[in-house]
Short mmCIF file of C-alpha atoms in Angstrom, two decimals:
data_model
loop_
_atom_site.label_atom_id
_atom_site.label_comp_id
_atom_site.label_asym_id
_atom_site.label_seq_id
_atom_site.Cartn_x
_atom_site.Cartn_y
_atom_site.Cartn_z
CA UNK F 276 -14.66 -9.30 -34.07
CA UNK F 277 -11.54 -11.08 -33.91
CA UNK F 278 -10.79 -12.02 -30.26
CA UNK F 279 -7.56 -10.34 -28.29
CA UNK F 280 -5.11 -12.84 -27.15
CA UNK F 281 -3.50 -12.62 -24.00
CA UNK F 282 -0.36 -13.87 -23.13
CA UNK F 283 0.07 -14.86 -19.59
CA UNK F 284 2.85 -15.03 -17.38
CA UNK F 285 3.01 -16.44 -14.26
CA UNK F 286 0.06 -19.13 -13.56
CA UNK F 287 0.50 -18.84 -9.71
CA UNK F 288 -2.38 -17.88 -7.65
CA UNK F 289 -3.37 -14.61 -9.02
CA UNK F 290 -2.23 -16.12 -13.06
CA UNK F 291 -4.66 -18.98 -12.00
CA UNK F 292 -7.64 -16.78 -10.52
CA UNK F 293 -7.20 -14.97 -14.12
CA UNK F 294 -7.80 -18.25 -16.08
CA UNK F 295 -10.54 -19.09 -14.12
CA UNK F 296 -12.11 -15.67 -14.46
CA UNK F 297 -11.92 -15.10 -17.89
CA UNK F 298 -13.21 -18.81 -18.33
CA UNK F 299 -16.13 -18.42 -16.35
CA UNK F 300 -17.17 -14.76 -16.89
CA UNK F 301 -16.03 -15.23 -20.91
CA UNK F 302 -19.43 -14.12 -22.12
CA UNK F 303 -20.09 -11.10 -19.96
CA UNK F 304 -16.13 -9.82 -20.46
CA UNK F 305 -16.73 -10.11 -24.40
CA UNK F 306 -19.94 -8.02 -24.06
CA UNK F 307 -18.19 -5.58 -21.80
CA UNK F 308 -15.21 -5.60 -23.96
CA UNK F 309 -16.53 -5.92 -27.19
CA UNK F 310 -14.74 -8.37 -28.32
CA UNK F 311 -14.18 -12.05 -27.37
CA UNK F 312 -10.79 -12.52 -24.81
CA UNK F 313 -8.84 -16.04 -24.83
CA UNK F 314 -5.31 -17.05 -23.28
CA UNK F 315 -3.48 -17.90 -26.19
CA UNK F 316 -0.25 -18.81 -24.51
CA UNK F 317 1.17 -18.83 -21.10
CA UNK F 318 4.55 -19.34 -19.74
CA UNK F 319 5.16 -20.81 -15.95
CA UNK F 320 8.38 -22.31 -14.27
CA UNK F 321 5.89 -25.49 -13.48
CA UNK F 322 4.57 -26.07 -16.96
CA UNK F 323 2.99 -29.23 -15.86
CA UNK F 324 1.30 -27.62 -13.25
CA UNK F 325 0.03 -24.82 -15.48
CA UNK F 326 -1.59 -27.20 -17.97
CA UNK F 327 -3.80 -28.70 -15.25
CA UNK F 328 -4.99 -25.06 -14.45
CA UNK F 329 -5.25 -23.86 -17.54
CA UNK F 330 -6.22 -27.18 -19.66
CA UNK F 331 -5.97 -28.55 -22.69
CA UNK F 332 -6.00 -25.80 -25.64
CA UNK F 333 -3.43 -23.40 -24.47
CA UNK F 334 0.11 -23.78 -25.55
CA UNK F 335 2.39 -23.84 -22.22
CA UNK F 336 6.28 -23.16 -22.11
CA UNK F 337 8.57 -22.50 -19.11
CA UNK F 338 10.89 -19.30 -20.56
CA UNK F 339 8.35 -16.29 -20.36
CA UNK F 340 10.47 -14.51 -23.20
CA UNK F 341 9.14 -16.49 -25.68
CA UNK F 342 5.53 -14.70 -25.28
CA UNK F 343 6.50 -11.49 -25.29
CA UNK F 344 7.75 -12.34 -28.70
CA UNK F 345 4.63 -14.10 -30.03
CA UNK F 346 3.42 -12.15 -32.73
CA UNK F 347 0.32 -13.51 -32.14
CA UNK F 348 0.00 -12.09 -28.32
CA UNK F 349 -2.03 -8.80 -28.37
CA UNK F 350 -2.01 -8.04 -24.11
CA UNK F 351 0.75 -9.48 -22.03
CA UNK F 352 -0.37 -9.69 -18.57
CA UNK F 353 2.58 -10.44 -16.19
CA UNK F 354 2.22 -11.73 -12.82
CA UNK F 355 5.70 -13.11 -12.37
CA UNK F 356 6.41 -10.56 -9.39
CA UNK F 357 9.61 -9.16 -8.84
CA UNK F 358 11.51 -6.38 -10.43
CA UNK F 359 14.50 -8.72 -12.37
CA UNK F 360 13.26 -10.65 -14.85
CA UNK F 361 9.53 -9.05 -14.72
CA UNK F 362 11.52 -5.88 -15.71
CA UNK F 363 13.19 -7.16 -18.56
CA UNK F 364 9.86 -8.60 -19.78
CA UNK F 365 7.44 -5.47 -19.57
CA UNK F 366 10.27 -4.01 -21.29
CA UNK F 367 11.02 -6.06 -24.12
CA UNK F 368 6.81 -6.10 -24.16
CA UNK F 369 6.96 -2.56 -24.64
CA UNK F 370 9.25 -2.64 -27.27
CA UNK F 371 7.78 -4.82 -29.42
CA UNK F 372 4.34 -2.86 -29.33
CA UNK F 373 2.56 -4.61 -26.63
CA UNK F 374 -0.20 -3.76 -24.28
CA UNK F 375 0.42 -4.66 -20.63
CA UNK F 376 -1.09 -5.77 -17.87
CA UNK F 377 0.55 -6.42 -14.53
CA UNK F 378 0.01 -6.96 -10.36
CA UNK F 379 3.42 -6.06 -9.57
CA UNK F 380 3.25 -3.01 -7.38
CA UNK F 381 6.98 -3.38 -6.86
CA UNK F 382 8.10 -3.19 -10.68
CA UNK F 383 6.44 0.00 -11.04
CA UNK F 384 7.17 1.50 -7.38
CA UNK F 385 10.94 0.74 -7.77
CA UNK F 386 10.95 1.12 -12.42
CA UNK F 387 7.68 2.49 -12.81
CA UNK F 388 9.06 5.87 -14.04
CA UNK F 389 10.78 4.41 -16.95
CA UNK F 390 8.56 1.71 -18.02
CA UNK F 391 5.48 4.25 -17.90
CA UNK F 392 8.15 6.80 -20.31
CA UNK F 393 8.71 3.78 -22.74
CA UNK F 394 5.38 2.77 -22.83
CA UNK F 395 4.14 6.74 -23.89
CA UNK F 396 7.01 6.37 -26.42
CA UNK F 397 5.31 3.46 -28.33
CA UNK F 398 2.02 4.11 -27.83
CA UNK F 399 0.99 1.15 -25.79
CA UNK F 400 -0.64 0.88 -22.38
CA UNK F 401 0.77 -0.39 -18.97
CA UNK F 402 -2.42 -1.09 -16.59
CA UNK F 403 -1.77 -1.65 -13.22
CA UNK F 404 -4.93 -1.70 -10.84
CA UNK F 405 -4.15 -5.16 -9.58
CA UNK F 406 -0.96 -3.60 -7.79
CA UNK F 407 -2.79 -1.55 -4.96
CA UNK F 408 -5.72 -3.19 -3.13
CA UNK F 409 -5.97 -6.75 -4.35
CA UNK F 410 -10.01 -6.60 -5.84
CA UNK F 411 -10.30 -2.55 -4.93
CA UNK F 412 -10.74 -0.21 -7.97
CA UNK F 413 -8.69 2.29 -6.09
CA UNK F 414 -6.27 2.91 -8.79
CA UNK F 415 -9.33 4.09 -11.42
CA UNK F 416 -10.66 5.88 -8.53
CA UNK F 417 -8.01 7.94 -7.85
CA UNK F 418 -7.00 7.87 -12.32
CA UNK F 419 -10.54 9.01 -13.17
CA UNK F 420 -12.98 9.09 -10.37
CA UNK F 421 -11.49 11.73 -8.60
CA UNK F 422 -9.99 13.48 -11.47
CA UNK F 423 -11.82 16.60 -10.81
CA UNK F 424 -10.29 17.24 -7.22
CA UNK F 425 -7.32 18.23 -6.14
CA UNK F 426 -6.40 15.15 -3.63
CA UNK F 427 -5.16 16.24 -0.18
CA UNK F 428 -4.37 13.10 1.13
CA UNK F 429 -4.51 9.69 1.15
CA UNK F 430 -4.80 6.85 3.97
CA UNK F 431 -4.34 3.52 3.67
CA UNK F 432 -4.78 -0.23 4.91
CA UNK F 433 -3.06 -2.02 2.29
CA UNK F 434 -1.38 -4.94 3.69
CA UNK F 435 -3.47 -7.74 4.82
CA UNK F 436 -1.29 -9.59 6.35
CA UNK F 437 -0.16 -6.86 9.39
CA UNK F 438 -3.82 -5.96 9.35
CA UNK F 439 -4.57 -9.40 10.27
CA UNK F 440 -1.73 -9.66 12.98
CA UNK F 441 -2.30 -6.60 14.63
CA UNK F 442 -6.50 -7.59 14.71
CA UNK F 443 -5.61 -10.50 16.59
CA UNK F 444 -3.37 -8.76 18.90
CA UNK F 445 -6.00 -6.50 19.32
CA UNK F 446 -8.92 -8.96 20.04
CA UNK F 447 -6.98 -12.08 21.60
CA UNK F 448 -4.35 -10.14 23.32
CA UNK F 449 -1.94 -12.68 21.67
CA UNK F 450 1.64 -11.17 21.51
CA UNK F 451 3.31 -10.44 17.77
CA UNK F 452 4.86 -13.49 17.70
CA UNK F 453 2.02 -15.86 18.03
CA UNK F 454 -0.24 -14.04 15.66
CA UNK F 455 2.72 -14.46 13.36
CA UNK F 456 2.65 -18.14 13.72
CA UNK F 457 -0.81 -18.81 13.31
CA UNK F 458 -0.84 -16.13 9.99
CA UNK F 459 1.72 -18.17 8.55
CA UNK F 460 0.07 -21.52 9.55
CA UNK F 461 -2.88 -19.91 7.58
CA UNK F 462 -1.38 -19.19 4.73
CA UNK F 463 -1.70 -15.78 5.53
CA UNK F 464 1.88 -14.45 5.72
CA UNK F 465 4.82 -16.22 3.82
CA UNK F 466 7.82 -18.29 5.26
CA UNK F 467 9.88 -15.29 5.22
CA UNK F 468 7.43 -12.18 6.48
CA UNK F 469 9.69 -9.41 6.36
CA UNK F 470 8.15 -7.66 3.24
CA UNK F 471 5.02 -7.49 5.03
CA UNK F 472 5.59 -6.59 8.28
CA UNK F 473 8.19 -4.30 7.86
CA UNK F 474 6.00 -2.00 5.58
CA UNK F 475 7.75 -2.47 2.10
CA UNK F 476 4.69 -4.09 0.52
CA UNK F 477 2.41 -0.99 2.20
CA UNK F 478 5.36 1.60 0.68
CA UNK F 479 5.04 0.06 -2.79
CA UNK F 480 1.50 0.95 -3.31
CA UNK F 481 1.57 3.63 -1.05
CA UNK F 482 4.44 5.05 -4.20
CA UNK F 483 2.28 4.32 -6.78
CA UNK F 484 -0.95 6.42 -4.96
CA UNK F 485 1.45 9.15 -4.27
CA UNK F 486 2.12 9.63 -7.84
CA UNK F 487 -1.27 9.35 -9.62
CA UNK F 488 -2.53 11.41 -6.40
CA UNK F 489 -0.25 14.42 -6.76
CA UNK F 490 1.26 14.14 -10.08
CA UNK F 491 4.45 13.04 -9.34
CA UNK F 492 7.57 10.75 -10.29
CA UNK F 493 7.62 7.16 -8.70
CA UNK F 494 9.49 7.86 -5.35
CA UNK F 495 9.95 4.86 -3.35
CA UNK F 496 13.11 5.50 -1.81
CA UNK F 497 12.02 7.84 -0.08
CA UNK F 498 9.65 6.59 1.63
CA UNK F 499 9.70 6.52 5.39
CA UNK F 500 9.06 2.80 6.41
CA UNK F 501 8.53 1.44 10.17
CA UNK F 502 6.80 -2.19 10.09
CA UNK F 503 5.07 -4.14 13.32
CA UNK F 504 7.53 -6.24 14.43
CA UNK F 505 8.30 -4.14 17.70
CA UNK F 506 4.73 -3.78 18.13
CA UNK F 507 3.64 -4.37 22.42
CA UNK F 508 0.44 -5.87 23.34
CA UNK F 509 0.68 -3.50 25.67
CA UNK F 510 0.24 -0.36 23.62
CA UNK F 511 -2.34 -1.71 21.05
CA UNK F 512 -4.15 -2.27 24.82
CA UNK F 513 -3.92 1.61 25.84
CA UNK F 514 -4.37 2.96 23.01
CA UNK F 515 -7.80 0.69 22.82
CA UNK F 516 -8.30 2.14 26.23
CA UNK F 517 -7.88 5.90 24.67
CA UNK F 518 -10.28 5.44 22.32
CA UNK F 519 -7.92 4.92 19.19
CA UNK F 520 -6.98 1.47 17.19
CA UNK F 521 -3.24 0.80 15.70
CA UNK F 522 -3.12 0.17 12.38
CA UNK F 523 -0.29 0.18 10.26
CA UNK F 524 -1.04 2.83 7.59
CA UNK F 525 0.04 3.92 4.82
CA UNK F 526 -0.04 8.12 4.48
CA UNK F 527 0.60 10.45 1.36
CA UNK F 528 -0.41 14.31 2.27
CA UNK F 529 0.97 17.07 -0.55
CA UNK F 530 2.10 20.39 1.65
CA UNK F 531 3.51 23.61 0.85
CA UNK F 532 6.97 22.13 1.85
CA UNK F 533 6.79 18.78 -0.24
CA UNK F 534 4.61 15.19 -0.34
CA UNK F 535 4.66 13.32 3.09
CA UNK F 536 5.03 9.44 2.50
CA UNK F 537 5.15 7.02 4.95
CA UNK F 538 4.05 3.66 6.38
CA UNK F 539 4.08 3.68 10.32
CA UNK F 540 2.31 2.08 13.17
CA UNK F 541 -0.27 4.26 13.77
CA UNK F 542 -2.96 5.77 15.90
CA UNK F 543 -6.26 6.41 14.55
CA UNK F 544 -9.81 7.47 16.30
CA UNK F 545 -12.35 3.81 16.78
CA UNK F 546 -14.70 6.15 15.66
CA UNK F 547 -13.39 6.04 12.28
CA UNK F 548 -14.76 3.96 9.73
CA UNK F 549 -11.19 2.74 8.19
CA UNK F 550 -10.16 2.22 12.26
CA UNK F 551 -12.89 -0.66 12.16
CA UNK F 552 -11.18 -2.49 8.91
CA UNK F 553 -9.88 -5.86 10.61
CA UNK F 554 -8.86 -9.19 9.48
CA UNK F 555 -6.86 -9.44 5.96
CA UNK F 556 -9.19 -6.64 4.31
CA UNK F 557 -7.90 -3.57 2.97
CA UNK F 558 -9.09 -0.04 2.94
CA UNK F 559 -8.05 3.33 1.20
CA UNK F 560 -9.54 6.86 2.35
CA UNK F 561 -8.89 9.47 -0.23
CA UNK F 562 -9.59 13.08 0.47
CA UNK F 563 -10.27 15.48 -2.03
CA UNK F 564 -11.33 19.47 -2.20
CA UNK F 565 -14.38 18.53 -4.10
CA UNK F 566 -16.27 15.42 -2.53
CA UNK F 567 -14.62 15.48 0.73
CA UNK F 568 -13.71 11.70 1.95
CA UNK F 569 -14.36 8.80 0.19
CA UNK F 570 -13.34 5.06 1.56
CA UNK F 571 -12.92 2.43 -0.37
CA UNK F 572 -12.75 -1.16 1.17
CA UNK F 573 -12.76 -4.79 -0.24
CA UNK F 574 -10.54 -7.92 -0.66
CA UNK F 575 -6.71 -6.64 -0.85
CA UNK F 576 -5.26 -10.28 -1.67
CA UNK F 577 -6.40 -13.75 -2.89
CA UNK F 578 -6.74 -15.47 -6.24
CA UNK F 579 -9.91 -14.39 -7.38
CA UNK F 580 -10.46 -10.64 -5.73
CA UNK F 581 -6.74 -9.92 -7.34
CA UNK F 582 -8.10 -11.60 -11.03
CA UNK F 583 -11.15 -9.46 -10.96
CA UNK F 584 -8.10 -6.12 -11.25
CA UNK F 585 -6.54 -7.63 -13.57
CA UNK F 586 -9.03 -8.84 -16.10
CA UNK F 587 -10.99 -5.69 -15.71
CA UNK F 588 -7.70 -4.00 -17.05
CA UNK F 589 -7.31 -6.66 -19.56
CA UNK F 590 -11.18 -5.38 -20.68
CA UNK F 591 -10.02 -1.53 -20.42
CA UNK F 592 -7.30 -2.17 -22.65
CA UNK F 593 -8.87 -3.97 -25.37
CA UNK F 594 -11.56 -1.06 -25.34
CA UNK F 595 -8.78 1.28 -26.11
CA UNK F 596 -7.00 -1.00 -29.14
CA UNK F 597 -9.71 1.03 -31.36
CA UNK F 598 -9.06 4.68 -29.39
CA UNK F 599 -6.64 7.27 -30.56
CA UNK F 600 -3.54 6.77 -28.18
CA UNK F 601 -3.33 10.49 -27.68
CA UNK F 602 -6.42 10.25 -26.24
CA UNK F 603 -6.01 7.42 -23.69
CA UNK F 604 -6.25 7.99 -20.22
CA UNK F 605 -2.51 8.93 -18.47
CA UNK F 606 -0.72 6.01 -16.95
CA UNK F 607 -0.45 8.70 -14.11
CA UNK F 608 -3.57 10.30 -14.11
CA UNK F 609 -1.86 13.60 -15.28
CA UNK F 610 -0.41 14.26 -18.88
CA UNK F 611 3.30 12.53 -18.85
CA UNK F 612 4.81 16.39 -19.72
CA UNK F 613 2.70 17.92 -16.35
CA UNK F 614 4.30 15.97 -13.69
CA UNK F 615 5.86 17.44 -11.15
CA UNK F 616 9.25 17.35 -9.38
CA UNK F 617 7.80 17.59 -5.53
CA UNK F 618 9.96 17.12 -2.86
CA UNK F 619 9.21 14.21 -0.30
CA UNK F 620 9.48 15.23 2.78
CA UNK F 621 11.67 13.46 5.31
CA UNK F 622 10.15 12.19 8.35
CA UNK F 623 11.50 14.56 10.60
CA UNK F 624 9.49 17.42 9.03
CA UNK F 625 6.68 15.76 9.40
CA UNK F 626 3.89 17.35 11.37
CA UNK F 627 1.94 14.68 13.35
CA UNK F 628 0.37 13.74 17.07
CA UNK F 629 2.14 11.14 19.37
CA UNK F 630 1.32 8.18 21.34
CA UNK F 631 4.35 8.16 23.83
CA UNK F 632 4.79 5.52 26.45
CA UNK F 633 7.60 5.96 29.34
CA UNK F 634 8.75 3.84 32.10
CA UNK F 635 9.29 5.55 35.13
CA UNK F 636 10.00 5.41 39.00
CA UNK F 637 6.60 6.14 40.90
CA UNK F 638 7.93 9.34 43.43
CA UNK F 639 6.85 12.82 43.54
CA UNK F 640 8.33 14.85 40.46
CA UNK F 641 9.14 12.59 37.87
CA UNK F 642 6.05 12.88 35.71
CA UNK F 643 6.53 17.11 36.04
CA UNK F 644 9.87 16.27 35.17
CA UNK F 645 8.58 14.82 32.27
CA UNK F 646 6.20 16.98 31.39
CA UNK F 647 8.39 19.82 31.79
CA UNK F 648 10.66 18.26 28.73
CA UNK F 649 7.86 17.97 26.56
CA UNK F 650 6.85 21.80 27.02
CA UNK F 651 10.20 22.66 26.69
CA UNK F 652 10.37 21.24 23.32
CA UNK F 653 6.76 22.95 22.75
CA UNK F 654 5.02 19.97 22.74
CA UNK F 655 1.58 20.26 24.36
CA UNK F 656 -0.50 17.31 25.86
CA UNK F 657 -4.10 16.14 24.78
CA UNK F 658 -4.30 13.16 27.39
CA UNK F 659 -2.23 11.50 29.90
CA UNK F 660 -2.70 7.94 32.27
CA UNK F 661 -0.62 6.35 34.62
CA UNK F 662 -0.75 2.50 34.57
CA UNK F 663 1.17 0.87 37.20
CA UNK F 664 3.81 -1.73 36.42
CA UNK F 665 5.08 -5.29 37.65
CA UNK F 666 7.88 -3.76 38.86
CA UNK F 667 7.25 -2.62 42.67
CA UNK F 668 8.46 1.40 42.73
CA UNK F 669 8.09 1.43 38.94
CA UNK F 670 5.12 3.03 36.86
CA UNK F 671 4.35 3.60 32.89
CA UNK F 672 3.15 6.97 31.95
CA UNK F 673 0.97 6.97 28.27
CA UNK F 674 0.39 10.38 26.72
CA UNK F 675 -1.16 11.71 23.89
CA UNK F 676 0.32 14.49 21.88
CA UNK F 677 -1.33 17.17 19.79
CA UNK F 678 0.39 17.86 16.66
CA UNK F 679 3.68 19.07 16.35
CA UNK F 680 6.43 18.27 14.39
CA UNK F 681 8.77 15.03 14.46
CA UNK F 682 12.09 16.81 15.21
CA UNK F 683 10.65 18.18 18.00
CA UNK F 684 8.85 14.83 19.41
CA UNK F 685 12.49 13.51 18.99
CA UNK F 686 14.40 15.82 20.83
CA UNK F 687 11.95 15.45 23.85
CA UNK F 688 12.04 11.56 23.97
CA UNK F 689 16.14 12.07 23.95
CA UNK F 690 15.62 14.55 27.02
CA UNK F 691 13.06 11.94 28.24
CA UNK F 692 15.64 9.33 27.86
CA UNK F 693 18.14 10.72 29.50
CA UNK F 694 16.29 11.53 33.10
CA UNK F 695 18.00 9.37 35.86
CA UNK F 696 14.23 8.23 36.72
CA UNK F 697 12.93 6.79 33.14
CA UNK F 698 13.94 3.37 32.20
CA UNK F 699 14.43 2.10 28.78
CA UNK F 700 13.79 3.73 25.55
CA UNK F 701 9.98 5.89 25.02
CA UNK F 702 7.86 4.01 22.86
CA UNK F 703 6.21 6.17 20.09
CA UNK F 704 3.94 5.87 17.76
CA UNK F 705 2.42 8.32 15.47
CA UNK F 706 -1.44 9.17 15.37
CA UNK F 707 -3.89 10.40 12.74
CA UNK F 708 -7.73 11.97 13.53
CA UNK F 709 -7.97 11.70 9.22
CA UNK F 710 -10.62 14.17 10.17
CA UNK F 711 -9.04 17.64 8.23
#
C-alpha cells in the first residue's frame, strides 16, 4: 500500500528518538501498521543539525509552516513544545485535514479543549500519549483499557526530575539544593528548573488524566500546584522514620462536590508499591470500580522511551486512515457531546491527612497546648514524636493527622502559629494511604 508520510517537527531529542525508531523498527511498524511509514519532510530551527540526524533523503527546512502545508504530508507529528507557535501549527494542521501527533502535554493542558473541538469538526485525529509518562501507555490505558470502569482516582509520579531530587534527598541526605546541582550537571533538570520543581510539568499531565478520567473539559487553571523547592531534609527524614516516603504527586479524585486536582509534596505509606518508584522513573496508579488498582510504571522522559509514544500513535493513526471517523476512538475517552461541566474543587475543600511539623519551647504544656488547637479545630491525631532540636530549650513536635479537611488543617496551624511558645511557621505536607 502506499506508505503514510509524516511530517516532523522539531528534530530535538524526542524528534530524533522518532527518526531513529521508525528507522530501525521500519519493518515491524509497517506490519503493525499495515502500511509502510517514512519521514517525508521535517522542519528544525538547526537544519544542519537535523540533516545529520535524519540523513540524506529527507527534505529539511527551518519554518515548520511550510509542512503543515505539504500536500504531500499525511500525519504531522509536532514536538516543537510550547503552546505559541506549536498552537498555531496543530491548528493550521487541523485545518487543512491533517492527522496529528504530538508530546506537548502543555498545548493540550492549557488549548487542548479547542484543538480536540476543531479536530472532531474535520474529522481528523489529535494523538497525544507521548504527553503523560514519557514511554508509559497510560493515556490508552486510561482511553480504552479502563473504559469499562468508572475511575475513582488517579495518582501519579510524573515528573522525573523532582522524583530524582527528592530520591537523593532521601538516600544521601543531601539538602535540595545540592541534588539540584548534580540533576542539572546530569542533564537531568534544565538551566532554568522552575517548571519542574514547582509542579507545572506534573499539573499538565495531571489535566490531561483528569479529563479522559472523568469526562471532563481541560482544566489547568485550576489546578492546585505546590513544587519541592521548600522541601527540608529534615522532614523527608521523619517521615522515613514514620513509615511513609515524600513524593511529589500528582492527584485527580471525582467527589460528590467536584474533581480534586492537585500536585503537592506528599506523604505516602513505604509499603506502597508507587512509594518505592525512585530515580527519574515515573509511575501512575489508577483506581477503578471494576479492577480495583492498577500501576503502571516505566521510563517518563528520554529520547527513545518518549519515541516509542509517539510512533505507536503515529501506527494508531494510520490504522484509522481506512476507519469510519464516527467510529474512532474519543480524543477524551468519552463522546465529545457527553462531557461534563464538573467543578474542581479548590484546595481548601479538600479532604486529606497531614504531616505537620512545629517548633516549640520544651516546658510542661506546650505540646497540650498544641494539641488542644488541633481538637479544637476537630482535627484528631494518628501519631505524634518529639525530636529534640539544636537549639538548647527548643524541641520539634511531628504529627500525623487523620483525614479532615484543608480549611480546617489551616485554621489550626494559624492558632498553632500564633502560641507565644511555637517558633516559625508549621510545616505541612499532605498524605495519601491510596489504599480506598
Amino acid at each position: 500500500m502506499k506508505p503514510i508520510n509524516i511530517g516532523l517537527m522539531g528534530v530535538g531529542t524526542v524528534g530524533g528518538g522518532t527518526a531513529t525508531v521508525l528507522k530501525r523498527n521500519a519493518e515491524e511498524i509497517s506490519r503493525r501498521a499495515g502500511r509502510p511509514i517514512r519521514v517525508c519532510m521535517a522542519a528544525n530551527r538547526d537544519v544542519a543539525r537535523a540533516r545529520e540526524v535524519l540523513g540524506e533523503g529527507v527534505p529539511v527546512v527551518d519554518d515548520a509552516m511550510l509542512v503543515v502545508n505539504n500536500p504531500e504530508v499525511d500525519i504531522v507529528v509536532e514536538l516543537i513544545g510550547g503552546d505559541t507557535i506549536a498552537k498555531e501549527l496543530v491548528l493550521k494542521a487541523i485545518e487543512n485535514g491533517k492527522h496529528v501527533v504530538t508530546a506537548n502535554k502543555k498545548l493540550l493542558a492549557v488549548h487542548g479543549n479547542e484543538i480536540f473541538a476543531r479536530a472532531q469538526e474535520k474529522g481528523v485525529m489529535v494523538a497525544f500519549e507521548a504527553a503523560v509518562a514519557g514511554g508509559i501507555p497510560i493515556i490508552k490505558a486510561l482511553r480504552e483499557g479502563l473504559s469499562a470502569n468508572r475511575i475513582e482516582w488517579i495518582a501519579g509520579i510524573i515528573n522525573g526530575t523532582s522524583n530524582f531530587i527528592l530520591t537523593e534527598m532521601r538516600d544521601k541526605g543531601a539538602s535540595f539544593a545540592d541534588v539540584l546541582a548534580e540533576a542539572q550537571r546530569l542533564g537531568y533538570a534544565e538551566a532554568d528548573p522552575t517548571f519542574d520543581i514547582e509542579g507545572h510539568d506534573a499539573g499538565h499531565k495531571l489535566t490531561i488524566m483528569a479529563a479522559l478520567a472523568f469526562g471532563i473539559p481541560m482544566q489547568f487553571d485550576s489546578c492546585y500546584l505546590e513544587g519541592i523547592s521548600k522541601l527540608d531534609g529534615r522532614d523527608i527524614k521523619y517521615a522515613e522514620e514514620l513509615g511513609y516516603r515524600v513524593k511529589l504527586l500528582g492527584f485527580t479524585r471525582r467527589t460528590d462536590a467536584g474533581v480534586e486536582l492537585r500536585v503537592h509534596p506528599t506523604l505516602i505509606p513505604e509499603s506502597q508499591l508507587i512509594a518505592n518508584v525512585n530515580g527519574v522513573m515515573n509511575a501512575v496508579l489508577a483506581k477503578g470500580d471494576a479492577i480495583g488498582q492498577t500501576l503502571h510504571y516505566g521510563a517518563g522522559a528520554g529520547a527513545l522511551p518518549t519515541a516509542s509514544a509517539v510512533v505507536a500513535d503515529i501506527v494508531d493513526v494510520t490504522r484509522l486512515l481506512t476507519a469510519d471517523p464516527e467510529h474512532r476512538v474519543p480524543h477524551l475517552a468519552f463522546q465529545p457531546d457527553q462531557l461534563k461541566n464538573l467543578p474542581i474543587l479548590p484546595i481548601d475543600e479538600v479532604y486529606s491527612s497531614y504531616y505537620l511539623r512545629i517548633g516549640a519551647a520544651d516546658r510542661a504544656g506546650v505540646l497540650a497546648n498544641i494539641t488542644g488547637l488541633l481538637a479544637e479545630n476537630g482535627i484528631s491525631i494518628e501519631a505524634l514524636i518529639q525530636k529534640g532540636s539544636a537549639s538548647e530549650g527548643n524541641a520539634e513536635v511531628v504529627i500525623l493527622t487523620h483525614r479532615v479537611q484543608e480549611r480546617a488543617i489551616n485554621a489550626a496551624i494559624a492558632a498553632i502559629e500564633a502560641l507565644e511558645s511555637v517558633s516559625g511557621k508549621v510545616v505541612r505536607l499532605r498524605m495519601e494511604e491510596l489504599n480506598d
